[in-house]
Coordinates of C-alpha atoms and ligand atoms in Angstrom, one line a residue:
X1 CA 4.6 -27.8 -13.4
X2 CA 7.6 -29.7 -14.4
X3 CA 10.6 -28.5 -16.1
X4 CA 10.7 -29.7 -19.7
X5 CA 13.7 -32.0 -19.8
X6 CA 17.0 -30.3 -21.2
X7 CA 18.7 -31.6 -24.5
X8 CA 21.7 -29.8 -26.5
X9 CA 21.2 -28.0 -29.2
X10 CA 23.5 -28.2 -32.0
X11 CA 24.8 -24.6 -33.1
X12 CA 25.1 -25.1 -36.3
X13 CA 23.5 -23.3 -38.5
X14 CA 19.6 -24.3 -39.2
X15 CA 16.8 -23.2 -41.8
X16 CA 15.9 -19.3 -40.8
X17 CA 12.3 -18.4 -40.9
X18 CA 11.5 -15.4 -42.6
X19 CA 7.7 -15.7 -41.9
X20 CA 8.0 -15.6 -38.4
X21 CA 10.1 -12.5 -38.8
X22 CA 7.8 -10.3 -40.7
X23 CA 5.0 -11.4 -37.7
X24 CA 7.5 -10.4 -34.8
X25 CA 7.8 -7.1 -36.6
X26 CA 3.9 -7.0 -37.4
X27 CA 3.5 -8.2 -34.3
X28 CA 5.1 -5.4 -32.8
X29 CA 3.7 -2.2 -35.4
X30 CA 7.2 -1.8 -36.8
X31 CA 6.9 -2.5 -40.0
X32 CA 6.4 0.7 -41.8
X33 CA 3.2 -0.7 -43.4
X34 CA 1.6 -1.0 -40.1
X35 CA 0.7 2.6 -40.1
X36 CA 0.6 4.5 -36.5
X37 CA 0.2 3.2 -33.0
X38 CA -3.0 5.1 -32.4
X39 CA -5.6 3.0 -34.5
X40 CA -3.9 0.7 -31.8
X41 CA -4.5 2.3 -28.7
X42 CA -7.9 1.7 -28.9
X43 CA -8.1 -1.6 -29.2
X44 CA -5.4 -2.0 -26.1
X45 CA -7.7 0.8 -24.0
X46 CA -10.0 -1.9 -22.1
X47 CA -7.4 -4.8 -21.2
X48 CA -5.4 -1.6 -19.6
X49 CA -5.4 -2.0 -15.7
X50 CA -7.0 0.5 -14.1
X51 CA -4.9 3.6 -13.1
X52 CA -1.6 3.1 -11.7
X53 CA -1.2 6.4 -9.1
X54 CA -1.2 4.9 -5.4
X55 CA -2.8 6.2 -2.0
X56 CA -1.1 9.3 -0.9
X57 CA -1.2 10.5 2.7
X58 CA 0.4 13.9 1.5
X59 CA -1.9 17.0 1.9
X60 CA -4.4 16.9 -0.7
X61 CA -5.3 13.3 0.2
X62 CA -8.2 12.5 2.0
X63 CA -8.8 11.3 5.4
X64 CA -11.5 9.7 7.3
X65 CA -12.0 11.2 10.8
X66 CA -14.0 8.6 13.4
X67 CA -15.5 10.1 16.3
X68 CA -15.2 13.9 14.8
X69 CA -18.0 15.4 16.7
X70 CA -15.7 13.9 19.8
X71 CA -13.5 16.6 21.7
X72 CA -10.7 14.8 20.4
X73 CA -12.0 14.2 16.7
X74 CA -12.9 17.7 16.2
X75 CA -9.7 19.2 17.0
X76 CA -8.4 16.9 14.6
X77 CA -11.1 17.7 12.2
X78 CA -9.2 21.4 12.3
X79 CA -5.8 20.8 12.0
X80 CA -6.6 18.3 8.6
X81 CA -8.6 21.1 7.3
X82 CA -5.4 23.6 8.1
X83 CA -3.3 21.4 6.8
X84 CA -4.7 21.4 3.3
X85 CA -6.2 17.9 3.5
X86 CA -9.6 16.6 2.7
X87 CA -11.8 15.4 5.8
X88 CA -14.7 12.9 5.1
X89 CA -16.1 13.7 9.2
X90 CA -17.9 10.3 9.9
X91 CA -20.4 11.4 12.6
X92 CA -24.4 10.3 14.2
X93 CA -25.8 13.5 14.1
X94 CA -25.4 16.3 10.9
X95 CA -26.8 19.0 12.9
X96 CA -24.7 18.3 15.4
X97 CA -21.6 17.9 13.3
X98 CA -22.3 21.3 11.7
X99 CA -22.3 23.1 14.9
X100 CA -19.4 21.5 16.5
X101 CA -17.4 21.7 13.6
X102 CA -18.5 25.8 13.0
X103 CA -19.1 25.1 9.6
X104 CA -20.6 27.9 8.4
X105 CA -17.8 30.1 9.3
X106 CA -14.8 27.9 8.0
X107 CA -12.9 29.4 5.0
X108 CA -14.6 28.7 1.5
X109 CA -11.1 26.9 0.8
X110 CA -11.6 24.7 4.3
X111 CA -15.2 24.2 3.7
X112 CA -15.1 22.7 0.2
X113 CA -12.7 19.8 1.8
X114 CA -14.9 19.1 4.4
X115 CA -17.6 16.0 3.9
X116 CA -20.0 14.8 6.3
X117 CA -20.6 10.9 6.3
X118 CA -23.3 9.9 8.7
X119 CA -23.8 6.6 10.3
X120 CA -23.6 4.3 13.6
X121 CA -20.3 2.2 13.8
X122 CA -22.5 -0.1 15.8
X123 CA -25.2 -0.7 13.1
X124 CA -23.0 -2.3 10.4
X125 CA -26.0 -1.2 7.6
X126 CA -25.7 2.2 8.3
X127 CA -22.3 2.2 7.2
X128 CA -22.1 3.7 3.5
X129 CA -20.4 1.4 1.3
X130 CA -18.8 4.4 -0.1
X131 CA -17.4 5.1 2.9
X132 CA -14.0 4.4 2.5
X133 CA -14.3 5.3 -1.3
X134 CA -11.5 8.0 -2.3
X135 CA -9.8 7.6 1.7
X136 CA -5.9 8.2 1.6
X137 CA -5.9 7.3 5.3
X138 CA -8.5 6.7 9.0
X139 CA -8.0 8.6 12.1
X140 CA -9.7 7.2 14.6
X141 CA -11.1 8.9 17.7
X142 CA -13.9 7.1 18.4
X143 CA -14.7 6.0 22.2
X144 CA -17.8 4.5 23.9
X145 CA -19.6 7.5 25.8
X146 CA -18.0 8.6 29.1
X147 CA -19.6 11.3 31.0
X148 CA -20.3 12.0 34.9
X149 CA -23.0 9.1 35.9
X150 CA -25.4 12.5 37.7
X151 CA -27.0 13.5 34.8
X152 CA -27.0 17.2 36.6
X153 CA -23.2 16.7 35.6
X154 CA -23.2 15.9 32.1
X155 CA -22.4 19.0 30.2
X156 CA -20.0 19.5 32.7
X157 CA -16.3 20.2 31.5
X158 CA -14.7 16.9 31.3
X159 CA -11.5 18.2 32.3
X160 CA -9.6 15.4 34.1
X161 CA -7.6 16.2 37.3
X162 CA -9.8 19.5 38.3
X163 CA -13.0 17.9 39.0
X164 CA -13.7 14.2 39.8
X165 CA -17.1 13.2 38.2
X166 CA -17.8 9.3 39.1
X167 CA -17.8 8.1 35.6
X168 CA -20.4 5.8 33.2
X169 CA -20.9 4.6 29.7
X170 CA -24.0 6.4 28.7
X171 CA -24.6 4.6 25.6
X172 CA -23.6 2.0 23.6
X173 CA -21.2 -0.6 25.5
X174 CA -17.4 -0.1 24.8
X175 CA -17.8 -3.9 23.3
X176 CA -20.5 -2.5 21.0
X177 CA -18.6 0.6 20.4
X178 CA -14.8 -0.2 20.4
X179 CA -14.6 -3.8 18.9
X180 CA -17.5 -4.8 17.2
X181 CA -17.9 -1.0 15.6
X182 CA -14.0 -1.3 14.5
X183 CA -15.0 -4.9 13.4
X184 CA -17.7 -3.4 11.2
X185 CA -15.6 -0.4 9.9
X186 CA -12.4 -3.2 8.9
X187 CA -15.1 -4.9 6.8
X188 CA -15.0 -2.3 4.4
X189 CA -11.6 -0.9 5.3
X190 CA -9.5 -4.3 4.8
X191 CA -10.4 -4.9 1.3
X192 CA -9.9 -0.7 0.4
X193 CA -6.7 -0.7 2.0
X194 CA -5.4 -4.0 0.4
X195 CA -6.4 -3.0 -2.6
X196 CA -3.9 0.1 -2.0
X197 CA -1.2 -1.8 -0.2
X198 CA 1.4 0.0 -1.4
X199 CA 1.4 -3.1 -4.4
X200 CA 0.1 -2.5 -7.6
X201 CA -1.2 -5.4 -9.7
X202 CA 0.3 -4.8 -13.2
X203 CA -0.6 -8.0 -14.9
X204 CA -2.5 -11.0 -13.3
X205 CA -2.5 -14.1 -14.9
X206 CA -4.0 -15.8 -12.1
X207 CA -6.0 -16.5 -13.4
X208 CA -5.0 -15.6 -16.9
X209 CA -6.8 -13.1 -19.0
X210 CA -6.8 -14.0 -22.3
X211 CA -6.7 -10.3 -23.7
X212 CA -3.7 -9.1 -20.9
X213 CA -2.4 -12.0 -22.4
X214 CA -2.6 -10.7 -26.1
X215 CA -0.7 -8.1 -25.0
X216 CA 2.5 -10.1 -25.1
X217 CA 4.3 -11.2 -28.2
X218 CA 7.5 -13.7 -28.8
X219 CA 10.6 -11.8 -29.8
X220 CA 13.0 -14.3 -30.3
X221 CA 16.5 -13.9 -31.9
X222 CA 14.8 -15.2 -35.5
X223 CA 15.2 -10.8 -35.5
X224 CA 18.8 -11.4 -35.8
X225 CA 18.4 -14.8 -38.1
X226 CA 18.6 -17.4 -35.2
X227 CA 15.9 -20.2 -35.0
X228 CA 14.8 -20.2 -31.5
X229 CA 10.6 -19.9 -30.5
X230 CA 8.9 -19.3 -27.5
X231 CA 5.6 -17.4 -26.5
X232 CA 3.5 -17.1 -24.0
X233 CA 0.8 -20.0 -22.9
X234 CA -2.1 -19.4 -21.2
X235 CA -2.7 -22.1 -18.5
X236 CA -5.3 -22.2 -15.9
X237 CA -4.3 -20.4 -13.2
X238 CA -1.1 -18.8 -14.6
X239 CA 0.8 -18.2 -17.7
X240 CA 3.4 -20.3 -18.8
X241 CA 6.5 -17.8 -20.9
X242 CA 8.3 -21.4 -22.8
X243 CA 9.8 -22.2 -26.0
X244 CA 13.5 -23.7 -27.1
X245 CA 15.9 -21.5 -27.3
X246 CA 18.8 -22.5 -30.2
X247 CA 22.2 -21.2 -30.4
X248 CA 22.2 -22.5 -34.1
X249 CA 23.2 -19.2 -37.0
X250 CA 24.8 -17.2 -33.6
X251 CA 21.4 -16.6 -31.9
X252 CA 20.5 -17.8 -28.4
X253 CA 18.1 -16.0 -27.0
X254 CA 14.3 -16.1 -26.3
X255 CA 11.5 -13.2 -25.3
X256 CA 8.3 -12.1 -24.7
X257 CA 7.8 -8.3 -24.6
X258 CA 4.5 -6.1 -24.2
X259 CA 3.7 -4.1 -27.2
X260 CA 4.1 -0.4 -26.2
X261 CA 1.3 0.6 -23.6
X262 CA -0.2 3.9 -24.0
X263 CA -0.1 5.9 -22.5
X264 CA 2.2 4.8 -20.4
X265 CA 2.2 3.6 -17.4
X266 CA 3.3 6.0 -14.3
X267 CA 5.1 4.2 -12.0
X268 CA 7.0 6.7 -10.3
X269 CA 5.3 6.3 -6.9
X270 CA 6.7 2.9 -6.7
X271 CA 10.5 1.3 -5.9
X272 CA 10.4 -1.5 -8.3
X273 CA 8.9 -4.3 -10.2
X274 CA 8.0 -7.1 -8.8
X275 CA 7.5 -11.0 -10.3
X276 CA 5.7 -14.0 -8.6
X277 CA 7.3 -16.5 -11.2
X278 CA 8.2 -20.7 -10.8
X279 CA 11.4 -21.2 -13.3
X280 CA 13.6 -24.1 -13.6
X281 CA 16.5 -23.5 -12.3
X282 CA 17.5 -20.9 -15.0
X283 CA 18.9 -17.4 -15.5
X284 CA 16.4 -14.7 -16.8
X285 CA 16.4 -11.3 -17.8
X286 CA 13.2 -8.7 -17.0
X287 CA 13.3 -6.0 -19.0
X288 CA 11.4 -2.4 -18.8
X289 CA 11.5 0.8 -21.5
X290 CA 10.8 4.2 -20.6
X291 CA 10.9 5.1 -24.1
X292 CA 8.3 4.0 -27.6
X293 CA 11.5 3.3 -29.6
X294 CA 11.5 -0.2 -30.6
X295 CA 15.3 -0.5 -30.4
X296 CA 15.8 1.7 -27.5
X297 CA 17.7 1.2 -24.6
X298 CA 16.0 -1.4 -22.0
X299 CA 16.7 -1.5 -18.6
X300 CA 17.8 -4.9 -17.3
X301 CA 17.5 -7.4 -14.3
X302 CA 19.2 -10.7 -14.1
X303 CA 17.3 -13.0 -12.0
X304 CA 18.1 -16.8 -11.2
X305 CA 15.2 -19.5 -10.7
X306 CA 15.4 -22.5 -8.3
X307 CA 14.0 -25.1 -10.3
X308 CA 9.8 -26.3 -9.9
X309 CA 10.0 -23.4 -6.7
X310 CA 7.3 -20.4 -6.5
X311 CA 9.2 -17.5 -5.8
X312 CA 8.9 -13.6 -5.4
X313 CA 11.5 -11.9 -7.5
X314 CA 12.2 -7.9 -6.5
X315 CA 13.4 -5.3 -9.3
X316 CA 14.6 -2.4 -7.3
X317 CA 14.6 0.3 -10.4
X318 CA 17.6 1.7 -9.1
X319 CA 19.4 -1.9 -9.6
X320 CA 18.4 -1.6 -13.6
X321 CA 21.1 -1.6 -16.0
X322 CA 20.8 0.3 -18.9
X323 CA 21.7 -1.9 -22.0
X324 CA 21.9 -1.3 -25.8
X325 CA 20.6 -5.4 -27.2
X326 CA 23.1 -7.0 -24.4
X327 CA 25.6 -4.3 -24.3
X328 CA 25.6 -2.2 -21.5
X329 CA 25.1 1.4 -22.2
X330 CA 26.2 3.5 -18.9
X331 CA 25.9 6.9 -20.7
X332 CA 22.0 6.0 -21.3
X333 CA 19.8 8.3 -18.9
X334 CA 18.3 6.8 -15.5
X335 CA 15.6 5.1 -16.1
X336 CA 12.6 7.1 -15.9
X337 CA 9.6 5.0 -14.1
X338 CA 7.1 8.0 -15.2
X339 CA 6.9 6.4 -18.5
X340 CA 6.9 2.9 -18.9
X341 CA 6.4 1.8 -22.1
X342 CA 7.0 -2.1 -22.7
X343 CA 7.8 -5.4 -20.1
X344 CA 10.2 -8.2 -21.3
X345 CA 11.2 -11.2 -20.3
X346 CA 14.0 -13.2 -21.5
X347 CA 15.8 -16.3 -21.3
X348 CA 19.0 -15.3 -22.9
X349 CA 23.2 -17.2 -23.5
X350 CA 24.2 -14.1 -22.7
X351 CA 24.3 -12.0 -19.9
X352 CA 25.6 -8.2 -20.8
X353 CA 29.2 -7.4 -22.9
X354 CA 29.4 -10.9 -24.3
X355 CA 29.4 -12.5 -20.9
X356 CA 28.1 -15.7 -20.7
X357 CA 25.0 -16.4 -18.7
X358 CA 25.9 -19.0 -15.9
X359 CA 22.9 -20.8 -16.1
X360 CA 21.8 -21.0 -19.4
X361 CA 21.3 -24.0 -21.1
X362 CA 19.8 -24.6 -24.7
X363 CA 16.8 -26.7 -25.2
X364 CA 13.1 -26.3 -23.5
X365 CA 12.7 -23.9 -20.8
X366 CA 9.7 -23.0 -18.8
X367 CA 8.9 -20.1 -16.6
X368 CA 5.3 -19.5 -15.0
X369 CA 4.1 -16.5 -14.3
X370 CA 1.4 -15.5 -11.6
X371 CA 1.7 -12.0 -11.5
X372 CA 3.7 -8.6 -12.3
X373 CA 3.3 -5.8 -9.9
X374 CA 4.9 -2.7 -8.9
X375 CA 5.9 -2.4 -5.0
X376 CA 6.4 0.6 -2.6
X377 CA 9.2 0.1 -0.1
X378 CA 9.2 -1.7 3.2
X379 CA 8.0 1.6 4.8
X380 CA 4.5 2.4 4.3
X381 CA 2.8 5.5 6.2
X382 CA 0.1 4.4 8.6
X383 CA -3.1 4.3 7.1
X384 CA -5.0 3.6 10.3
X385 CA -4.1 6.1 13.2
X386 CA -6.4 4.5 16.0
X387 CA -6.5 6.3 19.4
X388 CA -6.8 3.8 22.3
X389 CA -5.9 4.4 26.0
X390 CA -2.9 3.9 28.3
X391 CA -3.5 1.0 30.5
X392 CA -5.8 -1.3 27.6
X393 CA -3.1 -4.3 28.5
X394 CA -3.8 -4.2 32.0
X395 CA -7.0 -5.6 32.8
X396 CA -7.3 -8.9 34.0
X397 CA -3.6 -9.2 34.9
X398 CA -1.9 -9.1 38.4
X399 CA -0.1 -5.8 38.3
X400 CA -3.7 -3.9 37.6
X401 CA -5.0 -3.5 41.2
X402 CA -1.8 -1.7 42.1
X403 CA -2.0 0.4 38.7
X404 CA -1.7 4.2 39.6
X405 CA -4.1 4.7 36.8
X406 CA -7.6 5.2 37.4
X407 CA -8.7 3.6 34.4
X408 CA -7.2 0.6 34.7
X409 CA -9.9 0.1 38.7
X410 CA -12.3 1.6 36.3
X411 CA -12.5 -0.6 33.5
X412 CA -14.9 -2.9 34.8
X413 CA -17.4 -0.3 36.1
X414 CA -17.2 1.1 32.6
X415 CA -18.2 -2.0 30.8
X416 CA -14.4 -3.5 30.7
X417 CA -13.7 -0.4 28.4
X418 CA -9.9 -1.1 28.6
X419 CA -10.8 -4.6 27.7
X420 CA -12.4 -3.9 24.6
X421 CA -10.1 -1.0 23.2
X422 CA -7.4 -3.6 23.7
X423 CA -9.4 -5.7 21.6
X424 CA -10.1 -3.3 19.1
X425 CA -6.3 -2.4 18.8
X426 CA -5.9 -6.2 18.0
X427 CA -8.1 -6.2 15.3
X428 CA -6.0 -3.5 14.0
X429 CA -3.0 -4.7 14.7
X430 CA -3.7 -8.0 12.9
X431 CA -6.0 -5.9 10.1
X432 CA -2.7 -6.0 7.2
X433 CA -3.4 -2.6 7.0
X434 CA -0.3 0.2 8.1
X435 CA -1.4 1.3 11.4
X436 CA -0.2 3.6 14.1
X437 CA -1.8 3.3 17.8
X438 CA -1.6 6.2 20.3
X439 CA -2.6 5.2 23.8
X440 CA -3.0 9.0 25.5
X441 CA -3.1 9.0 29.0
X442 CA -5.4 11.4 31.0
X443 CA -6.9 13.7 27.9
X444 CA -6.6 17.1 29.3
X445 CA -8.4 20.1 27.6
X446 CA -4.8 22.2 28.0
X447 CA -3.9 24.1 25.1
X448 CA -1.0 22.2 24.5
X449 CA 2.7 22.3 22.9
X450 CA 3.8 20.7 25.3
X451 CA 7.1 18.0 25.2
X452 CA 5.6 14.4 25.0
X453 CA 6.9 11.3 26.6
X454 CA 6.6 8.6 24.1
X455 CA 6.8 5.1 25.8
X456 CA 6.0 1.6 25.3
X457 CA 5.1 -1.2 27.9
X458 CA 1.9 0.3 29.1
X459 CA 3.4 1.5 32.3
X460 CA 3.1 5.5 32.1
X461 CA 0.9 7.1 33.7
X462 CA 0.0 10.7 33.3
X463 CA -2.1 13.6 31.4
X464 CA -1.7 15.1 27.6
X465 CA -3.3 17.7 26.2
X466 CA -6.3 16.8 23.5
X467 CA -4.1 19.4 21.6
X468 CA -1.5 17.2 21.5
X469 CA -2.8 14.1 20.3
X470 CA -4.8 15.8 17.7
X471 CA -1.0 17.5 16.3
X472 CA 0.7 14.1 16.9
X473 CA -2.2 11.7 15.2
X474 CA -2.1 14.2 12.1
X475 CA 1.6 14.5 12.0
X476 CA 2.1 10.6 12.4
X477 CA -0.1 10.3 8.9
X478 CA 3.3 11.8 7.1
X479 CA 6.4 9.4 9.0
X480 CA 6.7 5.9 7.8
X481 CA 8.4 5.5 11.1
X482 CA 5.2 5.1 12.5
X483 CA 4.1 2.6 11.0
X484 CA 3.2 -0.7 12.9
X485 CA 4.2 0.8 16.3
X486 CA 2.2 1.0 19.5
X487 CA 2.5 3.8 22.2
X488 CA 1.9 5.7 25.0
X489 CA 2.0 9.0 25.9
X490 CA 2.0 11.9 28.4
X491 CA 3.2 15.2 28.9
X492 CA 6.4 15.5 30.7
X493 CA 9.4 17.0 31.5
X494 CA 12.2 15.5 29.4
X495 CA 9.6 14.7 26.8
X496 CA 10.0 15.3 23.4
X497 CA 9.4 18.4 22.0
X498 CA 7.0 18.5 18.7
X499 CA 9.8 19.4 16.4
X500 CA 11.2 16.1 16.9
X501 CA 8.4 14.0 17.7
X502 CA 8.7 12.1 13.8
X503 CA 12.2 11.0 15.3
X504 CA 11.3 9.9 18.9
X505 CA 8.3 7.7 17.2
X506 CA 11.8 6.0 15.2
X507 CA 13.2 5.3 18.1
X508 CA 10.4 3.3 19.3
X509 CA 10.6 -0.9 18.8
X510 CA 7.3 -2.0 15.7
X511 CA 5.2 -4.1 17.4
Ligands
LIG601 N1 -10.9 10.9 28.4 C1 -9.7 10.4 28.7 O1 -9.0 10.8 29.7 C2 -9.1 9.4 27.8 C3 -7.8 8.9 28.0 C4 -7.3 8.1 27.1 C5 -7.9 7.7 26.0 N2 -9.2 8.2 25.7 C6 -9.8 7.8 24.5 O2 -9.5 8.8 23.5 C7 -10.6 8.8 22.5 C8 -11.1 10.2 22.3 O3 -11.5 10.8 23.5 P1 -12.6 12.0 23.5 O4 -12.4 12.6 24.8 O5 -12.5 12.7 22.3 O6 -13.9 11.1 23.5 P2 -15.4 11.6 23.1 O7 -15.4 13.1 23.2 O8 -16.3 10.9 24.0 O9 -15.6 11.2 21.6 C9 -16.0 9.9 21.2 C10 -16.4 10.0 19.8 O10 -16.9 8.7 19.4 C11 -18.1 8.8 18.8 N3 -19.0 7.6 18.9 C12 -19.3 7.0 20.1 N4 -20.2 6.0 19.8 C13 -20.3 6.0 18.4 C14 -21.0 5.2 17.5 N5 -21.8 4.2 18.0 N6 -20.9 5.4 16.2 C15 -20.2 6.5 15.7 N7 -19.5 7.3 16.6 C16 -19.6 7.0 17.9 C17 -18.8 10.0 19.4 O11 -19.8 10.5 18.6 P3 -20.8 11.7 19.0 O12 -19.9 12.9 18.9 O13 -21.9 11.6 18.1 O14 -21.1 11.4 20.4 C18 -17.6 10.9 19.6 O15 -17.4 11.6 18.4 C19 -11.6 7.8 23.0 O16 -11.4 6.5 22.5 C20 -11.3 7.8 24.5 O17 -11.8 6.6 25.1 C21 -9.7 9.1 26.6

């Protein structure tokens, strides 16, 4: 969209409009004749967006185990259900699943957390659609099936290093299993975990909805007797916040503000405010109030435009200013995101104390609006803990027939199984959604506690305890610092011992 073309206004003083005051005030329910807010609240409840409290990978949250009937999965399975979490157990067989799992002897308190989900990550319609529905967070242990080829050896103890059984896939390929089953699982994952991004749509007017829209009225300085008029315009695939502002009988300033919301919205989980807008080329303020009075204190943000130029503007809350009209106001409280109240936007002469605005000028002015969201910080937790394998880079390269790994001469034999967790990882990896990927070496049925090297390159080599990887994929669901990394690990002298295992995974590079 074009600016609109500036021209001076003359400040002298103009013809006030007294109707257009008594409808700001109307507007806005404070004329005392307008009665209470309640008969109100009705009428806002449907163009509300829908709750505003975000994911949470804190205990009481719910995660999705993969593979939980696996040796791996189940010990996982336990520590989430120690832990005070919920557990939706994705698994083929119930029966199965309620044997392995013991659950007629858990606790009443571990029991009532515990959900079975049953289904085939190869078979794309036997995935519930509900699946993810109510999921803080995935932990993923699933693997193609790798037992002892002799079928005599089977239900042998598959513990690596004692006994060498020559290995096979016994059913489904690792392609079937480990990328086109993750492929499957992201189809209904991606679009549950954008939807919980750590971004919350407030108001989308892209395209525009008509009633969001009625939410927002002008409130211009014709309150304090000046002449300027704006409003909000509904366009087709944003909304357009334009007018003229006049600095004719002392005003100069222009707004659009929400009526109060209520109840409010809780935005306490969040860092800031967010706003896709286009300007041209002017200053604005954004306003928020954690508080119904009308002439409260608002918290301010001064944000600059680059002319015709999308652009994503951050509100850090802590950066608010607390201002009184355009005075600033530094005994007010903090501002309080558990109760917001109203939005505003305003093009304004002034900036805060009498200061001038540096790029104000009088006449037309246009700012488009996409969207208004609130925004987590750069540091998400994982949402995706995937267990892969040490060695999944190696196949296919020079370096793999000297690999002290067995895995890595197995792969092949075992349906290029290194090949196609790699694959898998990558779908991850490129999924948009906060992942952490543990590549165990040797799984060991040890009891565990034991110091972990954490390592990256795909060189180490080694054995960890099932123990281990079950503590560390549960504990990673609580650091941010694992987000977006890749590892390895083995047990180790001069590894890390659990205690500090959130600040070894810091240390390690994001992929
Ligand atoms: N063994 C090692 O030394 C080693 C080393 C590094 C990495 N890893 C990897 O670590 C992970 C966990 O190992 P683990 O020993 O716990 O493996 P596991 O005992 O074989 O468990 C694999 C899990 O995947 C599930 N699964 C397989 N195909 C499935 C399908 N089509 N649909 C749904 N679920 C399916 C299995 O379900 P059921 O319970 O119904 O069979 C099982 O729960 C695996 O990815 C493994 O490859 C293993």
């Amino acid at each position: 969209m074009a600016s609109p073309s500036k021209q001076e206004h003359s400040p002298a003083s103009q013809a006030w409009d007294l109707g257009r005051f008594t409808q700001t005030l109307a507007f806005f329910e404070t004329l005392p004749f307008i009665g209470n807010l309640s008969q109100w609240q009705a009428w806002l409840a449907p163009f509300l967006p829908p709750e505003l409290q975000p994911i949470s990978n804190k205990p009481q949250s719910t995660v999705l185990v993969l593979g939980a009937t696996g040796n791996l999965g189940r010990r996982v399975v336990k520590l989430l259900l120690e832990q005070q979490y919920h557990v939706k157990a994705f698994v083929r067989n119930p029966a199965r699943a309620r044997d392995i799992l013991a659950i007629s002897t858990l606790p009443p308190g571990q029991k009532d957390r515990l959900t079975l989900v049953v289904g085939d990550v190869t078979q794309a319609e036997s995935l519930p659609t509900d699946l993810l529905t109510g999921v803080d967070a995935v932990i993923s242990c699933l693997g193609a099936i790798v037992r002892p080829v002799s079928p005599e050896n089977r239900e042998a103890n598959y513990a690596e290093g004692t006994t060498y059984y020559e290995p096979a896939v016994i059913e489904a390929t690792p392609e079937q299993v480990e990328y086109q089953g993750i492929q499957n699982l992201l189809k209904l994952a991606q679009p549950h975990f954008q939807a919980n991004s750590g971004q919350r749509i407030i108001f989308d007017f892209c395209p525009p909805n008509q009633a969001t829209a009625q939410l927002w009225g002008a409130l211009d300085d014709v309150v304090m007797g000046g002449v300027s008029q704006s409003g909000l315009r509904i366009l087709t695939t944003s909304a357009l916040f334009t007018g003229v502002v006049s600095t004719a009988n002392s005003g100069g300033f222009a707004s659009i503000r929400t009526k109060n919301i209520q109840p409010p919205f809780d935005l306490s989980c969040f860092q800031g405010i967010q706003l896709r807008v286009k300007g041209d080329g002017q200053r604005y303020k954004f306003l928020l109030r954690s508080s119904p009075a009308w002439d409260g204190v608002g918290y301010a943000f001064s944000f600059d435009t680059v002319a015709d130029q999308w652009q994503t503007i951050q509100i850090p809350f802590q950066q608010l200013t607390p201002v009184l009209r355009a005075k600033r106001n530094p005994t007010a409280p903090a501002f309080d995101p558990k109760t917001v109240y109203s939005l505003q936007l305003m093009l304004s002469k002034f900036e805060y104390d009498g200061a001038l605005n540096p790029h104000f000028q009088p006449g037309p002015f246009a700012l488009e609006l996409e969207t208004i969201s609130a925004y987590l910080d750069h540091h998400p937790l994982p949402r995706w803990i995937m267990v892969s394998s040490a060695g999944a880079t190696r196949p296919g390269t020079p370096e793999a027939a000297t690999d002290p790994r067995p895995i890595v001469r197995l792969s092949d034999q075992l349906g290029g199984i290194l090949t196609w967790k790699f694959r898998g990882e990558e779908l991850i990896r490129q999924s948009g959604i906060p992942y952490t990927i543990i590549r165990p070496t040797a799984l060991t049925e040890s009891s565990g506690q034991e110091p972990l090297i954490m390592a990256q390159g795909d060189t180490l080599a080694g054995k960890v305890s099932r123990e281990d990887v079950a503590q560390l994929c549960v504990q990673a669901l609580q650091w941010p610092s694992a987000t977006q990394k890749t590892l390895e690990i083995a047990a180790g002298d001069g590894g890390i011992v659990p205690q500090d295992w959130g600040r070894g995974l810091e240390l390690l590079k994001a992929d």
